[in-house]
Amino acid sequence: MREIIFTAALMLAISMSPAGIASAEPVCSRCHTDGRELKADDRHDPACRECHLPDDGVLPAKAGASTIAAPAPAQAEPIVTQRMVRVPAGAFWMGNNGRGADGPGDEDEQPLHRVTVDTFWIDVYETTNAMYKAFVDAMGQKPPKHWQNDVYPPGKANHPVIYISWHEAKSFCEWAGKRLPTEQEWEKAARGTDKRVFPWGNEIDMMKANTPQRWLALNQKGDTMPVGSFEAGQSPYGLYDMSGNVYEWVADWYLPYPGNQYPNQHYGNKNKIVRGGSWYDCLSYGCGLSAPTYNRSRFNPDIRNKGFGFRCAKSADGKSPVSQ
């Protein structure tokens, strides 16, 4: 719709310019030569108002003619308001013992094991640029490096904020009266209790998440997308973008699951976990799928990346969290 409005406005502007008013020849010839130059360099002559928009954007009424209004500017995209959903206490299956046709899977995903979590709340959407700007403005926080003059890129108010370190994600959540989700909470919110591979089910679907495979199929250069773009890609609890768009920081250090005997030099209190895959990278399996709900990736908590974002969670206290 915005493209249509822009095109219509452009066409209208051309029709009102000295080079494009042949259809109004009897009027234009009063002020313009055949070459469409002004006969006198006085663009503020009241007669010009019949063809050219004044400052108020509306042409004056003329006897026997209708008043013509300037095309309405494209409406700004409504800003997404964060809300939370309640994930009930109970057990679910966490991890993975293999990916079938996609290979054995990473050793750090093993073994599949039963986990019980308490009731908690979690954000429906990834934290957006607009949400993060409120934090920047309120706390004097340094903005992400790609913002200009403390303002996020045009048209990306509802895109997930990126270039965020684990520490910055943690600070935002605390400012909002929340916290980062644990790895267990994140995975339960993403996959539910039926061991599903993706938030929507067990089959990859490139039209249900913002993944590298989607952009490849579309033969387009990828990018983040507005949060909540994939209605059919919601998790069992109604969360959006739990696969793709941006990786999401969680609270935990990168440690082996109980019963995992595989050595890994990256385990320990030195790397934090990111979950969910992103729009551009494929860190696991030599550029295989990184969007399954059980995929684990780890990074130094100081790292910032164009595919790293987050969402917040909150422990249950009997009250419904306030939307932001």
Tab-separated table of C-alpha atoms in Angstrom:
chain	number	residue	atom	x	y	z
A	1	MET	CA	0.000	0.000	0.000
A	2	ARG	CA	2.835	2.421	0.851
A	3	GLU	CA	4.373	1.778	-2.570
A	4	ILE	CA	1.037	2.529	-4.243
A	5	ILE	CA	0.623	5.772	-2.302
A	6	PHE	CA	4.176	6.806	-3.114
A	7	THR	CA	3.690	6.086	-6.820
A	8	ALA	CA	0.423	8.009	-6.916
A	9	ALA	CA	2.031	10.956	-5.138
A	10	LEU	CA	4.952	10.916	-7.535
A	11	MET	CA	2.640	10.880	-10.548
A	12	LEU	CA	0.605	13.734	-9.112
A	13	ALA	CA	3.738	15.759	-8.434
A	14	ILE	CA	4.889	15.260	-12.021
A	15	SER	CA	1.502	16.310	-13.358
A	16	MET	CA	1.772	19.552	-11.399
A	17	SER	CA	5.314	20.404	-12.442
A	18	PRO	CA	6.068	22.862	-15.294
A	19	ALA	CA	7.194	19.912	-17.443
A	20	GLY	CA	4.050	17.883	-17.009
A	21	ILE	CA	0.970	20.120	-17.217
A	22	ALA	CA	0.128	19.895	-20.908
A	23	SER	CA	-3.316	18.601	-20.020
A	24	ALA	CA	-4.061	22.005	-18.440
A	25	GLU	CA	-2.722	24.036	-21.361
A	26	PRO	CA	-5.344	26.817	-21.227
A	27	VAL	CA	-4.354	27.518	-17.611
A	28	CYS	CA	-0.613	26.912	-17.861
A	29	SER	CA	-0.111	29.136	-20.876
A	30	ARG	CA	-1.041	32.116	-18.738
A	31	CYS	CA	2.112	31.680	-16.682
A	32	HIS	CA	4.398	29.438	-18.727
A	33	THR	CA	5.972	29.609	-22.175
A	34	ASP	CA	5.671	26.675	-24.572
A	35	GLY	CA	8.940	25.449	-23.073
A	36	ARG	CA	7.159	25.438	-19.726
A	37	GLU	CA	9.391	28.142	-18.275
A	38	LEU	CA	7.830	30.880	-16.198
A	39	LYS	CA	7.133	34.041	-18.152
A	40	ALA	CA	7.960	35.980	-15.008
A	41	ASP	CA	10.018	34.584	-12.157
A	42	ASP	CA	7.341	35.003	-9.531
A	43	ARG	CA	6.395	31.611	-8.184
A	44	HIS	CA	4.339	33.221	-5.420
A	45	ASP	CA	1.834	34.779	-7.810
A	46	PRO	CA	-1.650	33.847	-6.540
A	47	ALA	CA	-2.480	32.489	-9.991
A	48	CYS	CA	0.063	29.722	-9.459
A	49	ARG	CA	-2.038	28.332	-6.640
A	50	GLU	CA	-4.481	26.902	-9.153
A	51	CYS	CA	-1.889	24.339	-10.257
A	52	HIS	CA	0.773	24.198	-7.593
A	53	LEU	CA	0.242	23.165	-4.013
A	54	PRO	CA	0.569	25.912	-1.393
A	55	ASP	CA	2.195	25.373	1.980
A	56	ASP	CA	-0.993	24.013	3.526
A	57	GLY	CA	-1.090	21.206	0.954
A	58	VAL	CA	-4.570	22.059	-0.359
A	59	LEU	CA	-5.435	23.874	-3.553
A	60	PRO	CA	-7.880	26.785	-3.243
A	61	ALA	CA	-11.425	26.342	-4.423
A	62	LYS	CA	-12.257	27.724	-7.821
A	63	ALA	CA	-15.644	28.590	-9.179
A	64	GLY	CA	-17.052	25.576	-10.957
A	65	ALA	CA	-14.240	23.296	-9.812
A	66	SER	CA	-13.733	20.901	-6.928
A	67	THR	CA	-11.150	21.468	-4.227
A	68	ILE	CA	-8.212	19.107	-4.743
A	69	ALA	CA	-6.316	17.820	-1.745
A	70	ALA	CA	-2.693	16.770	-1.771
A	71	PRO	CA	-2.188	13.010	-1.544
A	72	ALA	CA	-2.178	11.852	2.048
A	73	PRO	CA	1.283	10.871	3.270
A	74	ALA	CA	1.886	7.200	3.924
A	75	GLN	CA	0.840	6.317	7.441
A	76	ALA	CA	3.639	5.403	9.799
A	77	GLU	CA	3.709	1.726	10.654
A	78	PRO	CA	2.022	1.116	14.029
A	79	ILE	CA	4.594	0.486	16.720
A	80	VAL	CA	4.455	-3.046	18.097
A	81	THR	CA	3.679	-3.165	21.806
A	82	GLN	CA	5.370	-5.902	23.767
A	83	ARG	CA	3.213	-8.334	25.682
A	84	MET	CA	3.906	-11.532	27.572
A	85	VAL	CA	2.362	-14.971	27.699
A	86	ARG	CA	2.221	-17.364	30.610
A	87	VAL	CA	3.920	-20.721	30.188
A	88	PRO	CA	2.557	-23.180	32.772
A	89	ALA	CA	4.726	-25.235	35.072
A	90	GLY	CA	5.445	-28.777	34.094
A	91	ALA	CA	7.790	-31.118	32.313
A	92	PHE	CA	8.921	-31.163	28.690
A	93	TRP	CA	11.534	-32.908	26.586
A	94	MET	CA	14.698	-30.877	26.122
A	95	GLY	CA	17.587	-31.579	23.769
A	96	ASN	CA	17.949	-34.050	20.944
A	97	ASN	CA	19.499	-37.439	20.219
A	98	GLY	CA	19.875	-36.912	16.476
A	99	ARG	CA	18.396	-35.125	13.510
A	100	GLY	CA	17.572	-37.955	11.177
A	101	ALA	CA	18.171	-36.917	7.577
A	102	ASP	CA	19.805	-33.719	8.812
A	103	GLY	CA	22.571	-35.683	10.494
A	104	PRO	CA	23.384	-36.769	14.019
A	105	GLY	CA	23.163	-33.272	15.407
A	106	ASP	CA	25.612	-31.446	17.606
A	107	GLU	CA	27.017	-33.271	20.586
A	108	ASP	CA	26.038	-30.407	22.874
A	109	GLU	CA	22.348	-31.048	22.129
A	110	GLN	CA	22.515	-34.532	23.635
A	111	PRO	CA	20.980	-36.320	25.371
A	112	LEU	CA	17.251	-35.831	25.028
A	113	HIS	CA	16.144	-35.458	28.632
A	114	ARG	CA	13.095	-34.624	30.706
A	115	VAL	CA	13.073	-31.217	32.393
A	116	THR	CA	10.548	-29.570	34.705
A	117	VAL	CA	10.219	-25.792	34.920
A	118	ASP	CA	8.114	-23.546	37.100
A	119	THR	CA	5.449	-21.250	35.676
A	120	PHE	CA	6.946	-18.193	33.987
A	121	TRP	CA	6.084	-15.357	31.640
A	122	ILE	CA	7.940	-14.634	28.416
A	123	ASP	CA	7.777	-11.910	25.767
A	124	VAL	CA	5.682	-12.699	22.726
A	125	TYR	CA	8.042	-10.733	20.480
A	126	GLU	CA	11.750	-10.235	20.216
A	127	THR	CA	12.777	-6.852	21.616
A	128	THR	CA	12.415	-4.290	18.832
A	129	ASN	CA	14.387	-1.188	17.948
A	130	ALA	CA	11.546	1.023	19.175
A	131	MET	CA	11.419	-0.803	22.509
A	132	TYR	CA	15.175	-0.578	22.911
A	133	LYS	CA	15.192	3.138	22.102
A	134	ALA	CA	12.972	3.770	25.113
A	135	PHE	CA	15.699	2.163	27.208
A	136	VAL	CA	18.444	4.157	25.484
A	137	ASP	CA	16.595	7.413	26.065
A	138	ALA	CA	15.629	6.670	29.661
A	139	MET	CA	18.983	5.346	30.847
A	140	GLY	CA	21.464	7.130	28.632
A	141	GLN	CA	22.452	3.737	27.298
A	142	LYS	CA	24.864	3.639	24.377
A	143	PRO	CA	22.819	2.726	21.272
A	144	PRO	CA	23.724	-0.070	18.853
A	145	LYS	CA	26.604	0.881	16.609
A	146	HIS	CA	24.594	1.085	13.394
A	147	TRP	CA	22.139	3.670	14.751
A	148	GLN	CA	22.685	7.257	13.624
A	149	ASN	CA	22.395	10.071	16.193
A	150	ASP	CA	20.793	7.672	18.674
A	151	VAL	CA	18.083	6.760	16.173
A	152	TYR	CA	17.518	3.329	14.658
A	153	PRO	CA	17.492	2.916	10.849
A	154	PRO	CA	14.428	4.305	9.042
A	155	GLY	CA	11.567	1.875	8.673
A	156	LYS	CA	12.939	-0.536	11.267
A	157	ALA	CA	11.034	0.437	14.385
A	158	ASN	CA	9.478	-3.025	14.590
A	159	HIS	CA	12.532	-5.001	13.536
A	160	PRO	CA	14.418	-6.782	16.319
A	161	VAL	CA	17.216	-4.750	17.802
A	162	ILE	CA	20.636	-6.127	16.816
A	163	TYR	CA	24.283	-5.615	17.748
A	164	ILE	CA	23.385	-6.241	21.378
A	165	SER	CA	25.717	-7.944	23.826
A	166	TRP	CA	24.519	-10.310	26.530
A	167	HIS	CA	25.233	-7.639	29.153
A	168	GLU	CA	23.121	-5.076	27.310
A	169	ALA	CA	20.270	-7.537	26.879
A	170	LYS	CA	20.391	-8.307	30.594
A	171	SER	CA	20.363	-4.601	31.465
A	172	PHE	CA	17.348	-3.920	29.263
A	173	CYS	CA	15.359	-6.748	30.811
A	174	GLU	CA	16.172	-5.570	34.319
A	175	TRP	CA	15.183	-2.001	33.387
A	176	ALA	CA	11.858	-3.390	32.131
A	177	GLY	CA	11.287	-5.253	35.407
A	178	LYS	CA	12.093	-8.602	33.833
A	179	ARG	CA	15.091	-10.863	33.221
A	180	LEU	CA	16.577	-12.986	30.484
A	181	PRO	CA	14.916	-16.403	30.163
A	182	THR	CA	16.823	-19.474	31.232
A	183	GLU	CA	17.794	-21.902	28.501
A	184	GLN	CA	15.215	-24.372	29.799
A	185	GLU	CA	12.452	-21.756	29.783
A	186	TRP	CA	13.365	-20.620	26.292
A	187	GLU	CA	13.247	-24.140	24.853
A	188	LYS	CA	9.938	-25.016	26.491
A	189	ALA	CA	8.405	-21.787	25.192
A	190	ALA	CA	9.698	-22.594	21.707
A	191	ARG	CA	8.739	-26.262	21.377
A	192	GLY	CA	6.083	-27.083	23.942
A	193	THR	CA	5.795	-30.563	25.384
A	194	ASP	CA	5.646	-32.772	22.281
A	195	LYS	CA	9.350	-32.811	21.292
A	196	ARG	CA	8.700	-30.784	18.151
A	197	VAL	CA	11.662	-29.732	16.044
A	198	PHE	CA	10.387	-26.288	15.057
A	199	PRO	CA	7.945	-23.988	16.825
A	200	TRP	CA	5.205	-24.910	14.319
A	201	GLY	CA	5.897	-28.642	14.030
A	202	ASN	CA	8.454	-31.146	12.770
A	203	GLU	CA	8.931	-30.101	9.150
A	204	ILE	CA	11.042	-27.191	7.990
A	205	ASP	CA	8.942	-24.530	6.262
A	206	MET	CA	10.795	-21.614	4.729
A	207	MET	CA	7.670	-19.466	4.758
A	208	LYS	CA	7.171	-19.769	8.520
A	209	ALA	CA	10.417	-18.198	9.710
A	210	ASN	CA	13.034	-15.676	8.655
A	211	THR	CA	15.911	-18.041	7.941
A	212	PRO	CA	18.836	-18.103	5.483
A	213	GLN	CA	17.084	-20.903	3.624
A	214	ARG	CA	14.086	-18.659	3.036
A	215	TRP	CA	16.165	-15.884	1.467
A	216	LEU	CA	17.993	-18.429	-0.646
A	217	ALA	CA	14.695	-19.821	-1.929
A	218	LEU	CA	13.502	-16.301	-2.733
A	219	ASN	CA	16.831	-15.451	-4.377
A	220	GLN	CA	16.976	-12.249	-2.350
A	221	LYS	CA	19.451	-10.591	-0.044
A	222	GLY	CA	18.364	-11.283	3.497
A	223	ASP	CA	17.659	-9.001	6.416
A	224	THR	CA	15.782	-8.893	9.679
A	225	MET	CA	12.013	-8.619	9.389
A	226	PRO	CA	9.385	-6.972	11.599
A	227	VAL	CA	8.638	-9.118	14.616
A	228	GLY	CA	5.488	-11.191	14.282
A	229	SER	CA	5.721	-11.423	10.492
A	230	PHE	CA	4.954	-15.157	10.426
A	231	GLU	CA	1.557	-15.947	11.891
A	232	ALA	CA	1.877	-19.622	10.959
A	233	GLY	CA	5.284	-19.833	12.617
A	234	GLN	CA	4.120	-19.292	16.191
A	235	SER	CA	5.203	-21.607	18.980
A	236	PRO	CA	2.657	-23.694	20.944
A	237	TYR	CA	2.343	-20.800	23.405
A	238	GLY	CA	1.874	-18.113	20.758
A	239	LEU	CA	5.406	-16.730	20.598
A	240	TYR	CA	6.732	-15.326	17.341
A	241	ASP	CA	10.173	-15.740	15.750
A	242	MET	CA	11.446	-18.466	18.039
A	243	SER	CA	13.130	-19.771	14.907
A	244	GLY	CA	15.012	-17.323	12.724
A	245	ASN	CA	15.058	-13.521	12.557
A	246	VAL	CA	17.697	-13.096	15.290
A	247	TYR	CA	19.514	-15.331	17.716
A	248	GLU	CA	18.345	-14.659	21.269
A	249	TRP	CA	20.561	-14.411	24.318
A	250	VAL	CA	19.488	-16.491	27.330
A	251	ALA	CA	20.685	-16.304	30.909
A	252	ASP	CA	22.805	-19.470	31.106
A	253	TRP	CA	26.469	-20.219	30.736
A	254	TYR	CA	27.331	-22.772	28.077
A	255	LEU	CA	27.490	-26.068	29.988
A	256	PRO	CA	26.868	-29.734	29.073
A	257	TYR	CA	23.498	-31.300	29.702
A	258	PRO	CA	23.271	-33.869	32.510
A	259	GLY	CA	24.624	-37.166	31.226
A	260	ASN	CA	26.543	-35.597	28.336
A	261	GLN	CA	30.043	-37.115	28.278
A	262	TYR	CA	31.425	-35.392	25.180
A	263	PRO	CA	34.371	-33.090	25.913
A	264	ASN	CA	34.016	-29.494	24.752
A	265	GLN	CA	36.646	-26.823	25.346
A	266	HIS	CA	33.995	-24.087	25.226
A	267	TYR	CA	32.056	-25.334	28.241
A	268	GLY	CA	32.353	-23.352	31.442
A	269	ASN	CA	31.612	-19.897	32.775
A	270	LYS	CA	33.036	-18.088	29.765
A	271	ASN	CA	30.389	-18.281	27.012
A	272	LYS	CA	26.703	-17.442	27.121
A	273	ILE	CA	24.091	-19.252	25.041
A	274	VAL	CA	22.113	-17.881	22.100
A	275	ARG	CA	19.061	-19.711	20.783
A	276	GLY	CA	16.765	-19.843	17.765
A	277	GLY	CA	18.947	-19.172	14.732
A	278	SER	CA	18.904	-15.961	12.717
A	279	TRP	CA	18.162	-14.561	9.292
A	280	TYR	CA	21.666	-14.808	7.893
A	281	ASP	CA	23.919	-17.346	9.529
A	282	CYS	CA	24.063	-21.098	9.865
A	283	LEU	CA	26.681	-21.832	12.474
A	284	SER	CA	25.799	-25.474	12.973
A	285	TYR	CA	26.416	-28.470	10.704
A	286	GLY	CA	28.511	-26.665	8.121
A	287	CYS	CA	25.693	-24.257	7.252
A	288	GLY	CA	22.919	-26.688	8.027
A	289	LEU	CA	19.822	-25.710	9.959
A	290	SER	CA	20.379	-23.584	13.048
A	291	ALA	CA	16.688	-22.861	13.624
A	292	PRO	CA	15.511	-26.096	15.348
A	293	THR	CA	14.189	-25.464	18.827
A	294	TYR	CA	16.949	-27.523	20.456
A	295	ASN	CA	19.892	-25.909	18.657
A	296	ARG	CA	22.526	-24.403	20.966
A	297	SER	CA	25.142	-21.811	20.064
A	298	ARG	CA	27.523	-20.025	22.394
A	299	PHE	CA	29.442	-16.752	22.394
A	300	ASN	CA	31.439	-14.527	24.665
A	301	PRO	CA	28.880	-12.295	26.420
A	302	ASP	CA	30.703	-9.184	25.151
A	303	ILE	CA	30.119	-10.095	21.497
A	304	ARG	CA	27.765	-7.996	19.367
A	305	ASN	CA	26.527	-9.293	16.046
A	306	LYS	CA	24.065	-8.255	13.334
A	307	GLY	CA	22.085	-11.397	14.074
A	308	PHE	CA	22.010	-11.209	17.892
A	309	GLY	CA	18.972	-9.948	19.775
A	310	PHE	CA	16.850	-11.102	22.703
A	311	ARG	CA	13.508	-11.266	24.455
A	312	CYS	CA	12.784	-11.094	28.176
A	313	ALA	CA	11.052	-13.335	30.693
A	314	LYS	CA	9.632	-12.991	34.177
A	315	SER	CA	9.039	-15.366	37.046
A	316	ALA	CA	5.393	-15.963	37.892
A	317	ASP	CA	4.157	-14.029	40.909
A	318	GLY	CA	0.402	-14.309	40.451
A	319	LYS	CA	0.178	-11.097	38.450
A	320	SER	CA	-0.016	-10.522	34.715
A	321	PRO	CA	2.971	-8.439	33.569
A	322	VAL	CA	2.226	-4.978	32.199
A	323	SER	CA	2.562	-4.563	28.432
A	324	GLN	CA	5.357	-2.300	27.209
